[in-house]
Short mmCIF file of C-alpha atoms in Angstrom, two decimals:
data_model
loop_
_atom_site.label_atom_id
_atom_site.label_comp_id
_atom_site.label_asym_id
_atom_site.label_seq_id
_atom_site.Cartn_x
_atom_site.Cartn_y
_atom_site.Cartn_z
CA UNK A 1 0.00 0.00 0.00
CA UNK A 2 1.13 3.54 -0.81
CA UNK A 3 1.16 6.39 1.72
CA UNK A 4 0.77 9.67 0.97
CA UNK A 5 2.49 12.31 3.40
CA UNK A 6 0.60 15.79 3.27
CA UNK A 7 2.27 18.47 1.28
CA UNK A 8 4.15 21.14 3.58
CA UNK A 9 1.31 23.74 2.36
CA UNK A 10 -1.71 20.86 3.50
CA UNK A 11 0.00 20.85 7.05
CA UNK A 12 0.04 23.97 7.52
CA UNK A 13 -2.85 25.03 6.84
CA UNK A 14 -3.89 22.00 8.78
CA UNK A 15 -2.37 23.78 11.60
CA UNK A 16 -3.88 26.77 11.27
CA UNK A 17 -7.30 25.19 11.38
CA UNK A 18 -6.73 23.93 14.83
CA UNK A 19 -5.07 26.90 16.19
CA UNK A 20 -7.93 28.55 14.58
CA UNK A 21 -10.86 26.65 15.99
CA UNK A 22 -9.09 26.49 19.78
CA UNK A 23 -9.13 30.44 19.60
CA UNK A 24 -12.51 30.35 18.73
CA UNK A 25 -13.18 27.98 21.50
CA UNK A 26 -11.25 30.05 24.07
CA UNK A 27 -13.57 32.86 22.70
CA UNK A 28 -16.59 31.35 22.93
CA UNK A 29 -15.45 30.08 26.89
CA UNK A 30 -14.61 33.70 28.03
CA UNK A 31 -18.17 35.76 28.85
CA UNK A 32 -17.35 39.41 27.86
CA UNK A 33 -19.13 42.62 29.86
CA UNK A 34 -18.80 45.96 29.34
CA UNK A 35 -20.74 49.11 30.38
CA UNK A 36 -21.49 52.72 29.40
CA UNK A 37 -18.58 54.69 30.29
CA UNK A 38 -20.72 57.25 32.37
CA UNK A 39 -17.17 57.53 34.51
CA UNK A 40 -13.54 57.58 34.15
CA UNK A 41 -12.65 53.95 33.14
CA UNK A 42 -10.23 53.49 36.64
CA UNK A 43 -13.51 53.80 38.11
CA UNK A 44 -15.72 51.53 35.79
CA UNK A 45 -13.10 48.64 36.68
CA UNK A 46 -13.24 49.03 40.48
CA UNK A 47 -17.07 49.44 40.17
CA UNK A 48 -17.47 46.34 37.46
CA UNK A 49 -14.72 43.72 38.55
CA UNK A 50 -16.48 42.51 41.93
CA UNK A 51 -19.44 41.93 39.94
CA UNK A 52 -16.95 40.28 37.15
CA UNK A 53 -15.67 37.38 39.68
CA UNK A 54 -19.38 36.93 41.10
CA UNK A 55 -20.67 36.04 38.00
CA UNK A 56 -17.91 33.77 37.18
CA UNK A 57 -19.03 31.39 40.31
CA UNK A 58 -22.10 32.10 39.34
CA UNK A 59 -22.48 31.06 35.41
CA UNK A 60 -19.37 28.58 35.49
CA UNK A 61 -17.50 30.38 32.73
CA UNK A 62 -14.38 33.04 32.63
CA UNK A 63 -15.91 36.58 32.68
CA UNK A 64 -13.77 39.36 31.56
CA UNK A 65 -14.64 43.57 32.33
CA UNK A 66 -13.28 45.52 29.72
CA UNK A 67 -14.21 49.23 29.40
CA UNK A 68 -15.17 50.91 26.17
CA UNK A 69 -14.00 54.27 25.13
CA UNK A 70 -17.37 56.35 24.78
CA UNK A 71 -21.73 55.41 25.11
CA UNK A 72 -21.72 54.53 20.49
CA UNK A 73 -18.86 51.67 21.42
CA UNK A 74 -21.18 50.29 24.27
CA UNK A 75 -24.21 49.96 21.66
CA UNK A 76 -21.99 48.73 19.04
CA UNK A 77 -20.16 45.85 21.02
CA UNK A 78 -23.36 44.38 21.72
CA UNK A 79 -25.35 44.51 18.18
CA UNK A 80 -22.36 43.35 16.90
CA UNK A 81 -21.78 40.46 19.47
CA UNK A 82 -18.88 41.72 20.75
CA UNK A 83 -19.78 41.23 24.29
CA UNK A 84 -22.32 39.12 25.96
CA UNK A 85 -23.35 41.71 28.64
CA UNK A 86 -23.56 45.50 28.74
CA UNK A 87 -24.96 47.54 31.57
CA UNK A 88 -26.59 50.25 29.43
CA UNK A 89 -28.75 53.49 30.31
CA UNK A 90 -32.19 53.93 28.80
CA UNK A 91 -31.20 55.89 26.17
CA UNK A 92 -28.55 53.91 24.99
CA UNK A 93 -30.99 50.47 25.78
CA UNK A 94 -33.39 52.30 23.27
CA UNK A 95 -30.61 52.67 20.69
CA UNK A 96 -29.27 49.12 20.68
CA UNK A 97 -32.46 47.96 20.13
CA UNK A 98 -33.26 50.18 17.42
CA UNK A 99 -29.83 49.27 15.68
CA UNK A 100 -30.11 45.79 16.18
CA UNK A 101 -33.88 45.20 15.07
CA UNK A 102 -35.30 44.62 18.79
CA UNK A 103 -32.36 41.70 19.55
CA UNK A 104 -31.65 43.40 22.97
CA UNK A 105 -33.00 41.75 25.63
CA UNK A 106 -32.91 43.85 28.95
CA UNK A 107 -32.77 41.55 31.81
CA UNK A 108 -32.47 43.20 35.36
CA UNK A 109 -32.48 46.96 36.21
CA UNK A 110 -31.81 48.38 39.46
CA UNK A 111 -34.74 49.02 42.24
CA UNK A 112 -33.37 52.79 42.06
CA UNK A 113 -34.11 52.63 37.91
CA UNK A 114 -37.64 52.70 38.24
CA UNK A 115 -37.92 56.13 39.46
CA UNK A 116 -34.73 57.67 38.11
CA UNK A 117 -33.86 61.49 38.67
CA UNK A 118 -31.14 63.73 37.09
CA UNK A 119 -30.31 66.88 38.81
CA UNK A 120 -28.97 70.29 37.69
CA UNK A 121 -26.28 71.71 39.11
CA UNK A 122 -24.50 75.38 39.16
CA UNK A 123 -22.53 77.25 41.76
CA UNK A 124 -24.24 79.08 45.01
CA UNK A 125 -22.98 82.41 43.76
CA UNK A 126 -24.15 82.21 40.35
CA UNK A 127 -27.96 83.41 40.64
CA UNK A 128 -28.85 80.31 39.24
CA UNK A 129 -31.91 79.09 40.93
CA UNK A 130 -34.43 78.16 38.43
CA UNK A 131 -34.15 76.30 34.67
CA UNK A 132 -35.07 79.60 33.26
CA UNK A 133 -32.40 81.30 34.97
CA UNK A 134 -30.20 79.52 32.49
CA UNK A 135 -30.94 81.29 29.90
CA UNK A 136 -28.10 83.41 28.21
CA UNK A 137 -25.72 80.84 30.00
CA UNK A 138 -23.15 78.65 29.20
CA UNK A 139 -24.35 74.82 29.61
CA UNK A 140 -23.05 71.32 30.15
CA UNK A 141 -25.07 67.89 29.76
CA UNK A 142 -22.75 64.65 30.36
CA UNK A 143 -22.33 62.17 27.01
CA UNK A 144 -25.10 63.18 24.09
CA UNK A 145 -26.52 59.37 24.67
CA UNK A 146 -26.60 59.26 27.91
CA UNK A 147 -30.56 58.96 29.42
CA UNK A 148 -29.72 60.97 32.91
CA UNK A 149 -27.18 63.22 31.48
CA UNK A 150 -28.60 64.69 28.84
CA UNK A 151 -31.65 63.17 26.86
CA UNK A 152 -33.99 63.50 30.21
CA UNK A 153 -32.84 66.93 31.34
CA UNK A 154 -33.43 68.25 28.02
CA UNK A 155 -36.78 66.51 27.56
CA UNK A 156 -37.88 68.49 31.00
CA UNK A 157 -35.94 71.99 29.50
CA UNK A 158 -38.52 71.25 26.11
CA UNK A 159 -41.40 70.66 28.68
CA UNK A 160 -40.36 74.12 30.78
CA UNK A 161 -40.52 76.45 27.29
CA UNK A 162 -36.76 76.54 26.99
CA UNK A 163 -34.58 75.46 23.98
CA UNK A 164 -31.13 74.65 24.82
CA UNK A 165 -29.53 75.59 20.79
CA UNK A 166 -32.21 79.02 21.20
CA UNK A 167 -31.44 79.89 24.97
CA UNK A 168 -28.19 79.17 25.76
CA UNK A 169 -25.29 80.80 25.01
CA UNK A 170 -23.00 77.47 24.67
CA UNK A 171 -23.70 74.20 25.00
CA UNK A 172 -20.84 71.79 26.05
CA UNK A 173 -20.94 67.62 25.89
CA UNK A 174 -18.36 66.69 28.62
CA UNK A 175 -18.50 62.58 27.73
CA UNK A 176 -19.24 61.76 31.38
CA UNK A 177 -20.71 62.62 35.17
CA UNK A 178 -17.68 63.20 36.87
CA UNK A 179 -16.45 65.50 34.07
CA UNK A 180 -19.70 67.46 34.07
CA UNK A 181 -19.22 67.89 37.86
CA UNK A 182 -15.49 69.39 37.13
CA UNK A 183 -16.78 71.83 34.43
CA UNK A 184 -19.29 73.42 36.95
CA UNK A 185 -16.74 73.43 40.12
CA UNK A 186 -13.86 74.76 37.47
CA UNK A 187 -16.43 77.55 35.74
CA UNK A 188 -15.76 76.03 32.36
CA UNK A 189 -19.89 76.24 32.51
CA UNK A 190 -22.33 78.16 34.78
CA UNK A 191 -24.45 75.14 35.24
CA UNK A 192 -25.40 71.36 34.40
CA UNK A 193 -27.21 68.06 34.16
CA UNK A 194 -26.41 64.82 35.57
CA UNK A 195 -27.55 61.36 36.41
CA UNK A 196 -28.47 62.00 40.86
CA UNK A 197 -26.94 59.08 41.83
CA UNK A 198 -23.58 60.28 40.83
CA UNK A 199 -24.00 63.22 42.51
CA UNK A 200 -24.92 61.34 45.53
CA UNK A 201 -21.54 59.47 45.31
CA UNK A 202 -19.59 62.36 44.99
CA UNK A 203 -21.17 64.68 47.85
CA UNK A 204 -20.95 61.84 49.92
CA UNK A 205 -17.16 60.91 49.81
CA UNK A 206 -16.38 64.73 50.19
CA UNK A 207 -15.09 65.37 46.19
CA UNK A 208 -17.57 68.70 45.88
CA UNK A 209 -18.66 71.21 48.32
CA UNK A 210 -21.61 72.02 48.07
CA UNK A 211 -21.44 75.32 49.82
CA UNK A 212 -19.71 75.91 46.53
CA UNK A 213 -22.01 74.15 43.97
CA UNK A 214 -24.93 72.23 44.30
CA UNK A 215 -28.41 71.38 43.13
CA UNK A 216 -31.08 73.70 41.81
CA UNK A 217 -33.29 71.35 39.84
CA UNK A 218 -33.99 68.20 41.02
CA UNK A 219 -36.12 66.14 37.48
CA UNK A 220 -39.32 63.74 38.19
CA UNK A 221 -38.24 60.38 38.27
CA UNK A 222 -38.62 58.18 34.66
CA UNK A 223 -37.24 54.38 34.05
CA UNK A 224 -33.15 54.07 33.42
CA UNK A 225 -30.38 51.57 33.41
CA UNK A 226 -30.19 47.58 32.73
CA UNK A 227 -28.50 44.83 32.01
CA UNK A 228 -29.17 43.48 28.68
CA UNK A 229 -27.53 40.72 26.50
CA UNK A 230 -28.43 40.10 22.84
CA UNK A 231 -31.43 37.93 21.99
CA UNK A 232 -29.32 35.34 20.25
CA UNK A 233 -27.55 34.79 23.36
CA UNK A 234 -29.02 31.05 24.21
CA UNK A 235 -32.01 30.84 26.29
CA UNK A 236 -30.43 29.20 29.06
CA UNK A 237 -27.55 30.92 29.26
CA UNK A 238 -29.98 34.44 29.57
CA UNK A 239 -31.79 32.60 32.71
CA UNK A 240 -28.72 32.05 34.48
CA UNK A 241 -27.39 35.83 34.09
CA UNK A 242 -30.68 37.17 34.91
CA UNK A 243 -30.93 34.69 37.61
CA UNK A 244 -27.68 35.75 39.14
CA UNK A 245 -28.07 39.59 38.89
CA UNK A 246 -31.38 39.39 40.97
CA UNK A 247 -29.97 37.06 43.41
CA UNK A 248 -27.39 39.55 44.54
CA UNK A 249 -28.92 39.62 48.52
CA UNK A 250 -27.52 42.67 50.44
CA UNK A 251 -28.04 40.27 53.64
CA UNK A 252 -24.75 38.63 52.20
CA UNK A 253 -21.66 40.87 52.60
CA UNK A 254 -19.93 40.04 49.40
CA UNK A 255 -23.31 40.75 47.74
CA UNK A 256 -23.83 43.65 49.58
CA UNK A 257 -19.81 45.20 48.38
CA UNK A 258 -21.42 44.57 44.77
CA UNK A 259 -24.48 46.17 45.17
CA UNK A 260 -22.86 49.27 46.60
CA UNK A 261 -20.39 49.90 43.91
CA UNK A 262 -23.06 49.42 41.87
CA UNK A 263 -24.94 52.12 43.54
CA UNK A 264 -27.91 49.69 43.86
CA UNK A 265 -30.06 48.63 47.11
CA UNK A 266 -31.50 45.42 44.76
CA UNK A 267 -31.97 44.31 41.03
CA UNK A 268 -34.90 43.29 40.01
CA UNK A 269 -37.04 42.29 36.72
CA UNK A 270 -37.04 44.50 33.65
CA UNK A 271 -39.04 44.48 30.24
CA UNK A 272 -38.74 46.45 26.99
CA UNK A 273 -41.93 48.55 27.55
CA UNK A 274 -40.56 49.96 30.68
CA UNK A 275 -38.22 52.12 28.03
CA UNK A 276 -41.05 52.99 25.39
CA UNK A 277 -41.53 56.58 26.97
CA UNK A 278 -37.47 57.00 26.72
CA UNK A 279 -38.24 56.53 23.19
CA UNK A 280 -40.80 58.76 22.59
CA UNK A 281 -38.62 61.68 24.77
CA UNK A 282 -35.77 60.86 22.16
CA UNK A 283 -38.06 61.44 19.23
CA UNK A 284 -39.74 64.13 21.04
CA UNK A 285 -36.31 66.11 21.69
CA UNK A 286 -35.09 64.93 18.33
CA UNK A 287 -32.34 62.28 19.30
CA UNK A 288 -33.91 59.74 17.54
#
């Protein structure tokens, strides 16, 4: 019998098939999250990696955090199946979905999401006490997709008779909440908007003074962030992360850590139609 040796060329491209299919392999073992970057990134990866290693235990897989650079790269990873879970505000929920032909499935949302508030700051000194007292003023609203920092405090500026490109003198998009607080405290700006619960956060660990600057505008409360993975995520796979996010117990001190960072008390149960009025304010304010 004759044997035939493969050509030089067969094995390696031989080899490249299995080096190929055991990096897609690795890939498919490794769960990927990711979130809006509604703070500096340092601070997304001490907020996110707790969570990270719970849901490791917790699913059975290796689950990597990896920050994205702005709110379009958080939509995009997702449609595009870049990464398996995204923590996402309304607004940017509402976009996803749009771009991906209703594939994003929201699965748990904070207690503190279903009666959201952003606030508007400006400094004591300023005369700023009112929304219409920002007229003629120089403005800042966080990223242009993000829900609390600048899609719901315009909505409520259209709803109060005042048009931010008519009535203000500048606008300014400072990318995220922290940076909107600096651009106040610095006077790059005379006022802003941001998401409350950042606020909160900062006022209590002492980084503003709020004899200094503080709130004049506090918004009524509307339906924000989630958790959402892509509908083509398997079924089972969708229970378990859903599962674990609303098992977090803040009775349990490593689940209470999470929760914190997270700036949530609980997560509970979320649906699409919880974010149908966010999508009518977008349309309504022209975002969409």
């Amino acid at each position: 019998m004759t044997h035939f040796l493969p050509s030089r060329t067969l094995r390696a491209l031989l080899t490249c098939a299995v080096l190929s299919a055991t990096t897609f392999a690795h890939a498919q073992s490794v769960f990927r999250v990711t979130t809006i970057p509604e703070e500096a990134a340092t601070e997304q990866v001490r907020k996110f990696t707790p969570l990270a290693s719970y849901l490791e235990k917790a699913l059975g897989v290796k689950v990597e955090f990896t920050p994205v650079s702005d709110y379009p790269a958080a939509v995009e990873t997702l449609v595009n199946k870049k990464v398996d879970l995204v923590w996402f505000g309304g607004f940017t929920f509402v976009q996803a979905n749009l771009r991906s032909g209703g594939k994003v499935v929201p699965l748990a949302q904070r207690e503190e999401d279903t009666k959201f508030q952003s606030v508007f700051i400006a400094k004591t000194d300023s005369g700023i006490k009112s929304l219409a007292d920002m007229k003629g003023k120089q403005i800042s609203f966080g990223s242009q997709s993000s829900t609390s920092g600048h899609l719901m405090p315009r909505s409520f500026l259209l709803q109060a008779n005042i048009n931010p490109e008519k009535d203000f003198r500048r606008i300014a998009y400072s990318g995220a909440h922290d940076a909107t607080i600096a651009s106040v405290v610095s006077g790059k700006v005379d006022a802003a908007a941001l998401d409350i619960t950042v606020w909160r956060k900062f006022v209590s660990e002492n980084k503003v003074d709020t004899q200094a600057v503080d709130v004049f505008f506090t918004t009524p409360g509307y339906f924000n962030y989630n958790w959402s993975v892509h509908a083509d995520m398997p079924a089972d796979m969708q229970a378990k992360v859903k599962a674990a996010l609303l098992a977090l117990d803040p009775a349990n001190p490593e689940h209470a850590e999470i929760l914190r960072l997270n700036r949530a008390t609980r997560y509970i149960a979320t649906t699409p139609d919880n974010y149908k009025g966010l999508e009518t304010a977008a349309r309504s304010a022209g975002l969409l």
